[in-house]
């Protein structure tokens, strides 16, 4: 039964990836694959159902604050025109003054800065795509960047998702998983190697994307809107919030969460209040009432979070079923037989789980307890800060295989195709994140004191 059980797990996970890639909802695919795992592991179907529901529920509880409040913050940044203010100020000050190749290089750098500011300010990655898409289209039109590169421009924030201190899912899940195992870590753990890893992804991604765009332009490729309506904030005379006022709520979230170590829910709630107080008057009025206008914006953000939250959390139901099988115990046993440093074991486990589930929080909440358990059984000690940072970075690697929902979303928003758009995304979000993770892991092994 052990061999059959392992085969069942592999088949179920591969089927999950294939069907989701083909467009079948993960809400349907995940429980079907859980049934396959149960059938091949002689599990009670009723127990399997409740195990699936329990895993899904636990993940929703863990991620509710970051996704719900982050979604509202993203919507408020769009409706108050705070995002437009940041984009317009940086664009006019830096991009408009350049020409040719220099303009492309500055444009991509500015897009990276905007994505980084919003990511470090707590706007959920899923929501951030919608917040920055109009900005990416405006910059692409201004600099004559072929539209097929817009998805890669939207993915420039990937380097910041596991950045030390970022109020994002990767850090939240890593902290929750390790703290649940009795290790006291924070989102800033492994700050030095973490920043090195982020810098590697940023530099390699920037060089790759700018080089590809410039070569395409030299071949005669040009921007084509393809009927996509993106407001031109450069020529629009609509009054926008002051640049520094627009930045302040993001700074508040970062300071409260990263520096003062307050709960992410408190930090994001404070950020939302700050946006409303500082820039609420810039939301277009509805029915002549400022209160109704703000409520409408809040409703828009709140209505967008359920899909994002359940999309991220659903694979955890399947993961819970898988980890409850005897076959999974055999897999863990095989991993424990590997004579590896705990940091390297962590890298492998997290990368494998995230590749199979395309869900970083699942990889962290499932993979980290496995690694900790193996280390405990073998009497191995490890630097928890280093382990946590490597785990968070590893969760950003094989997440963006073509099946990933963010890849599908960004390519569809730009009305492009995988053939035209996926290569720079693949390099930046998978190859370069993997290179950075391996380098950080090696640094933490040879110089453990670097991580604290």
XYZ file of C-alpha atoms in Angstrom:
452
model
C 0.000 0.000 0.000
C 2.964 2.319 0.626
C 4.062 2.310 -3.027
C 0.502 2.656 -4.291
C -0.069 5.501 -1.834
C 2.993 7.399 -3.019
C 1.963 6.889 -6.656
C -1.512 8.162 -5.766
C -0.051 11.311 -4.200
C 2.155 11.975 -7.224
C -0.711 11.381 -9.680
C -3.048 13.623 -7.676
C -0.558 16.486 -7.493
C 0.344 16.254 -11.188
C -3.360 16.133 -12.077
C -3.891 19.221 -9.924
C -1.256 21.133 -11.885
C -2.474 19.964 -15.303
C -6.180 20.634 -14.742
C -5.634 24.058 -13.189
C -3.333 24.927 -16.098
C -6.108 23.850 -18.485
C -8.456 26.309 -16.821
C -10.418 24.074 -14.445
C -11.112 25.861 -11.154
C -8.828 24.842 -8.295
C -11.960 24.845 -6.122
C -13.094 21.773 -8.071
C -9.735 20.178 -8.756
C -8.393 20.199 -5.186
C -11.170 18.070 -3.578
C -11.165 15.680 -6.562
C -7.428 15.164 -6.153
C -7.934 14.706 -2.420
C -10.322 11.845 -3.207
C -7.651 10.236 -5.411
C -5.166 10.470 -2.538
C -7.702 8.966 -0.138
C -8.600 6.105 -2.490
C -4.980 5.115 -3.083
C -4.122 5.353 0.617
C -7.110 3.392 1.987
C -8.454 6.421 3.854
C -12.008 6.880 5.092
C -13.745 9.261 2.614
C -15.656 11.058 5.384
C -12.463 11.625 7.374
C -10.794 12.822 4.163
C -13.542 15.369 3.563
C -13.190 16.843 7.024
C -9.395 16.812 6.813
C -9.659 18.787 3.557
C -12.078 21.274 5.101
C -9.923 21.631 8.208
C -6.806 22.363 6.163
C -8.652 24.918 4.053
C -10.143 26.571 7.129
C -6.841 26.756 8.979
C -5.159 28.475 6.041
C -7.996 30.984 5.670
C -7.645 31.893 9.345
C -3.886 32.326 8.983
C -4.079 34.535 5.885
C -7.363 36.386 6.410
C -5.887 39.638 7.748
C -3.168 40.077 5.120
C -5.450 39.308 2.160
C -8.617 41.038 3.378
C -7.015 44.249 4.642
C -4.429 44.225 1.836
C -7.218 44.020 -0.741
C -8.987 47.016 0.778
C -5.735 48.969 0.913
C -5.109 48.248 -2.773
C -8.605 49.385 -3.724
C -8.275 52.568 -1.678
C -4.934 53.321 -3.331
C -6.608 53.045 -6.709
C -9.767 55.000 -5.882
C -8.053 57.812 -3.963
C -5.625 58.133 -6.897
C -2.724 57.703 -4.468
C -1.208 55.055 -6.757
C -1.633 57.420 -9.716
C 0.046 60.218 -7.758
C 3.111 58.116 -7.018
C 3.293 56.901 -10.621
C 2.769 60.337 -12.195
C 5.341 62.066 -9.973
C 8.053 59.485 -10.648
C 7.202 59.238 -14.341
C 7.314 62.986 -15.037
C 10.403 63.570 -12.910
C 12.519 60.726 -14.259
C 11.143 58.988 -17.375
C 9.958 61.979 -19.403
C 13.414 63.562 -19.320
C 15.132 60.591 -20.970
C 15.192 59.232 -24.517
C 15.998 55.970 -26.276
C 17.644 53.151 -24.318
C 18.107 55.339 -21.248
C 14.373 55.950 -21.140
C 13.651 52.211 -21.171
C 16.127 51.585 -18.366
C 14.703 54.384 -16.227
C 11.118 53.298 -16.974
C 11.699 49.730 -15.770
C 13.552 51.030 -12.719
C 10.619 53.312 -11.859
C 8.152 50.441 -12.324
C 10.290 48.365 -9.964
C 10.330 51.174 -7.396
C 6.541 51.577 -7.544
C 5.984 47.824 -7.171
C 8.481 47.692 -4.308
C 6.916 50.596 -2.427
C 3.451 49.071 -2.598
C 4.635 45.568 -1.752
C 6.625 46.761 1.266
C 3.617 48.931 2.191
C 1.367 45.896 2.600
C -0.762 45.764 -0.549
C -1.462 42.088 -1.249
C 0.387 40.730 -4.283
C -2.800 39.534 -6.006
C -4.485 42.918 -5.579
C -1.306 44.771 -6.499
C -1.577 43.352 -10.008
C -4.800 45.279 -10.593
C -3.424 48.373 -8.857
C -0.272 48.564 -10.991
C -1.639 47.299 -14.326
C -2.846 50.742 -15.506
C 0.510 52.198 -14.425
C 2.419 49.558 -16.397
C 0.302 50.246 -19.485
C 0.874 54.005 -19.183
C 4.633 53.552 -18.877
C 4.659 51.053 -21.764
C 2.762 53.522 -23.976
C 5.038 56.410 -23.003
C 8.285 54.516 -23.644
C 6.945 52.471 -26.590
C 7.462 49.155 -24.789
C 5.786 46.232 -26.616
C 2.671 45.203 -24.700
C 3.890 41.604 -24.388
C 6.354 42.789 -21.732
C 3.663 44.277 -19.477
C 3.119 40.953 -17.586
C 6.834 40.842 -16.746
C 6.636 44.469 -15.605
C 3.796 43.486 -13.259
C 5.944 40.686 -11.822
C 8.823 42.988 -10.871
C 7.562 42.980 -7.284
C 8.401 39.263 -6.894
C 11.772 40.133 -5.369
C 10.043 41.973 -2.522
C 7.506 39.252 -1.636
C 9.979 37.505 0.707
C 12.015 40.601 1.534
C 12.815 40.836 5.266
C 10.100 42.902 6.898
C 7.634 42.857 3.999
C 4.037 42.513 5.255
C 3.322 39.800 2.669
C 2.060 36.215 2.704
C 5.515 34.610 2.472
C 6.737 36.287 5.650
C 3.423 35.841 7.466
C 3.345 32.105 6.705
C 7.024 31.589 7.521
C 6.681 33.320 10.896
C 3.445 31.479 11.677
C 4.910 28.079 10.803
C 8.127 28.487 12.815
C 6.456 30.146 15.778
C 3.992 27.252 15.776
C 6.968 24.908 16.144
C 8.268 26.860 19.139
C 10.844 29.087 17.430
C 10.611 32.816 18.090
C 11.248 34.517 14.734
C 9.937 37.677 13.100
C 9.417 38.929 9.566
C 12.839 40.579 9.672
C 14.734 37.391 10.536
C 17.755 36.697 8.339
C 17.768 40.342 7.302
C 21.324 40.458 5.886
C 21.203 37.325 3.677
C 17.584 38.181 2.847
C 18.512 41.587 1.447
C 21.344 39.996 -0.521
C 18.832 37.560 -2.059
C 16.419 40.370 -2.920
C 19.232 42.368 -4.534
C 20.215 39.390 -6.707
C 16.668 38.983 -8.034
C 16.266 42.729 -8.611
C 19.543 43.135 -10.498
C 19.193 40.041 -12.686
C 15.517 40.740 -13.390
C 16.189 44.375 -14.254
C 19.056 43.574 -16.625
C 17.088 40.810 -18.349
C 13.880 42.777 -18.882
C 15.550 45.984 -20.076
C 17.806 44.033 -22.470
C 14.841 42.120 -23.936
C 12.776 45.294 -24.407
C 15.612 47.227 -26.064
C 16.352 44.339 -28.460
C 12.653 44.110 -29.376
C 12.495 47.825 -30.064
C 15.574 47.567 -32.272
C 13.744 44.891 -34.264
C 10.858 47.296 -34.847
C 8.417 46.127 -32.178
C 6.271 48.883 -30.722
C 3.526 49.443 -28.170
C 0.005 48.413 -29.138
C -2.838 48.969 -26.676
C -4.936 46.155 -28.221
C -8.078 47.983 -27.178
C -7.147 48.054 -23.482
C -8.455 51.203 -21.809
C -5.762 52.544 -19.479
C -6.243 56.134 -18.284
C -3.430 58.475 -19.289
C -2.552 60.044 -15.950
C 0.137 62.190 -17.566
C -2.277 64.237 -19.658
C -5.163 64.003 -17.198
C -5.667 67.196 -15.182
C -7.549 65.404 -12.392
C -6.336 66.589 -9.008
C -4.181 63.991 -7.275
C -2.944 63.655 -3.690
C 0.488 65.035 -2.916
C 3.255 62.519 -3.623
C 4.409 62.365 0.005
C 0.841 62.170 1.287
C 0.288 59.208 -1.033
C 3.404 57.491 0.344
C 2.614 58.058 4.026
C 0.068 55.214 4.540
C 2.546 52.716 3.044
C 5.245 54.024 5.373
C 2.874 53.692 8.338
C 2.180 50.022 7.523
C 5.879 49.284 7.126
C 6.886 51.020 10.362
C 4.131 49.432 12.464
C 4.692 45.911 11.165
C 8.411 45.758 10.391
C 9.961 48.128 12.915
C 7.502 48.172 15.820
C 6.630 44.478 15.319
C 2.872 45.001 15.678
C 0.471 42.433 14.272
C -0.008 42.723 10.518
C -3.752 43.256 11.028
C -3.065 46.326 13.179
C -0.541 47.696 10.686
C -2.806 47.246 7.658
C -5.851 48.598 9.479
C -3.847 51.707 10.378
C -2.751 52.037 6.747
C -6.345 51.887 5.541
C -7.448 54.524 8.029
C -4.529 56.733 6.987
C -5.478 56.524 3.296
C -9.083 57.478 4.043
C -8.108 60.392 6.304
C -5.311 61.749 4.088
C -6.668 61.087 0.600
C -10.325 60.111 0.943
C -11.466 63.408 -0.520
C -9.876 62.501 -3.854
C -12.286 59.603 -4.442
C -14.888 60.558 -7.044
C -18.159 61.351 -5.277
C -21.170 59.073 -5.641
C -24.654 60.514 -5.098
C -23.053 63.680 -3.750
C -22.113 61.990 -0.475
C -18.518 61.668 0.706
C -19.484 58.924 3.166
C -21.196 56.853 0.457
C -18.141 57.346 -1.730
C -15.761 55.950 0.886
C -18.123 53.079 1.734
C -18.344 52.174 -1.957
C -14.551 52.008 -2.178
C -14.333 49.890 0.970
C -16.985 47.560 -0.431
C -15.038 47.215 -3.667
C -11.936 46.124 -1.795
C -13.851 43.789 0.497
C -15.634 42.160 -2.447
C -12.347 41.357 -4.166
C -10.717 39.468 -1.305
C -12.771 36.223 -1.136
C -11.562 34.971 -4.518
C -7.950 35.859 -3.755
C -8.082 34.249 -0.303
C -9.775 31.017 -1.357
C -7.533 30.699 -4.419
C -4.446 30.858 -2.202
C -5.913 28.679 0.566
C -7.621 25.895 -1.416
C -4.419 23.901 -2.147
C -3.900 23.671 1.615
C -6.925 21.390 1.853
C -5.277 18.953 -0.536
C -1.945 19.361 1.254
C -3.573 18.485 4.587
C -4.975 15.274 3.139
C -1.609 14.369 1.616
C 0.298 14.976 4.858
C -2.124 12.803 6.830
C -1.324 9.690 4.759
C 1.095 6.920 5.679
C 2.655 7.352 2.243
C 3.651 10.906 3.122
C 5.319 9.494 6.217
C 7.424 7.299 3.945
C 8.390 10.348 1.868
C 9.410 12.226 5.021
C 11.404 9.179 6.064
C 13.247 9.207 2.747
C 14.029 12.910 3.174
C 15.265 12.333 6.706
C 17.741 9.766 5.380
C 19.462 12.460 3.305
C 22.702 13.592 4.891
C 22.106 17.308 4.368
C 22.566 20.475 6.379
C 19.164 21.601 7.785
C 19.283 24.753 5.624
C 19.785 22.731 2.428
C 17.112 20.237 3.478
C 14.743 23.160 4.011
C 15.511 24.561 0.558
C 14.733 21.227 -1.126
C 11.552 20.506 0.838
C 10.016 23.965 0.323
C 10.898 24.041 -3.384
C 9.362 20.596 -3.954
C 6.134 21.395 -2.107
C 5.674 24.791 -3.769
C 6.305 23.234 -7.205
C 3.598 20.649 -6.577
C 1.026 23.012 -5.058
C 1.872 26.422 -6.592
C 1.011 27.836 -3.172
C 3.793 29.411 -1.047
C 1.808 29.485 2.220
C 1.024 25.783 1.844
C 4.693 25.017 1.199
C 5.697 26.927 4.326
C 2.988 25.667 6.674
C 3.489 22.082 5.489
C 7.202 22.038 4.667
C 8.679 23.834 7.682
C 7.153 21.466 10.296
C 8.514 18.561 8.233
C 12.013 20.051 8.246
C 11.858 20.851 11.950
C 10.607 17.335 12.700
C 13.416 15.708 10.720
C 16.007 17.858 12.482
C 14.542 16.976 15.879
C 14.577 13.231 15.098
C 18.236 13.413 14.080
C 19.285 15.744 16.884
C 20.331 18.501 14.479
C 20.400 22.117 15.611
C 19.915 25.052 13.252
C 19.740 28.828 13.094
C 15.988 29.505 13.048
C 16.437 32.961 11.514
C 18.472 31.542 8.634
C 16.080 28.643 8.142
C 13.101 30.988 8.060
C 14.624 33.357 5.516
C 15.724 30.539 3.206
C 12.241 29.020 3.482
C 10.511 32.305 2.632
C 12.767 32.811 -0.386
C 12.367 29.198 -1.520
C 8.592 29.656 -1.498
C 8.954 32.276 -4.262
C 10.702 29.917 -6.689
C 8.578 27.233 -8.364
C 5.391 29.120 -7.462
C 5.324 30.705 -10.922
C 5.228 27.665 -13.143
C 2.768 28.286 -16.020
C -0.074 26.870 -13.917
C 0.197 29.695 -11.383
C -2.857 31.910 -11.135
C -0.811 35.107 -11.121
C 0.805 34.147 -14.438
C -2.576 33.437 -15.974
C -3.985 36.692 -14.585
C -1.189 39.024 -15.723
C -0.969 37.546 -19.214
C -4.739 37.732 -19.670
C -4.891 41.327 -18.399
C -2.343 42.346 -21.034
C -4.208 40.329 -23.700
C -1.011 38.510 -24.515
C 0.010 34.833 -24.760
C 2.376 32.538 -22.895
C 4.494 32.270 -26.036
C 4.994 36.038 -26.174
C 5.167 36.915 -22.473
C 6.209 34.012 -20.274
C 9.998 33.856 -20.817
C 10.962 37.072 -18.932
C 8.443 36.167 -16.226
C 9.927 32.666 -15.930
C 13.477 33.994 -15.662
C 12.686 36.686 -13.112
C 10.228 34.851 -10.878
C 11.626 31.314 -11.007
C 15.195 31.063 -12.301
C 16.541 34.167 -10.566
C 14.617 33.554 -7.333
C 16.040 30.014 -7.281
C 19.577 31.295 -7.864
C 19.127 33.852 -5.077
C 17.730 31.229 -2.696
C 20.634 28.843 -3.314
C 23.193 31.629 -2.788
C 21.487 32.741 0.435
C 21.344 29.134 1.664
C 25.054 28.649 0.991
C 25.865 31.898 2.799
C 23.822 30.791 5.814
C 25.634 27.435 5.894
C 29.199 28.723 5.567
C 28.633 31.866 7.651
C 25.745 31.134 10.058
C 26.453 34.294 12.030
C 25.325 36.402 9.084
C 21.685 35.540 9.786
C 19.990 36.955 12.868
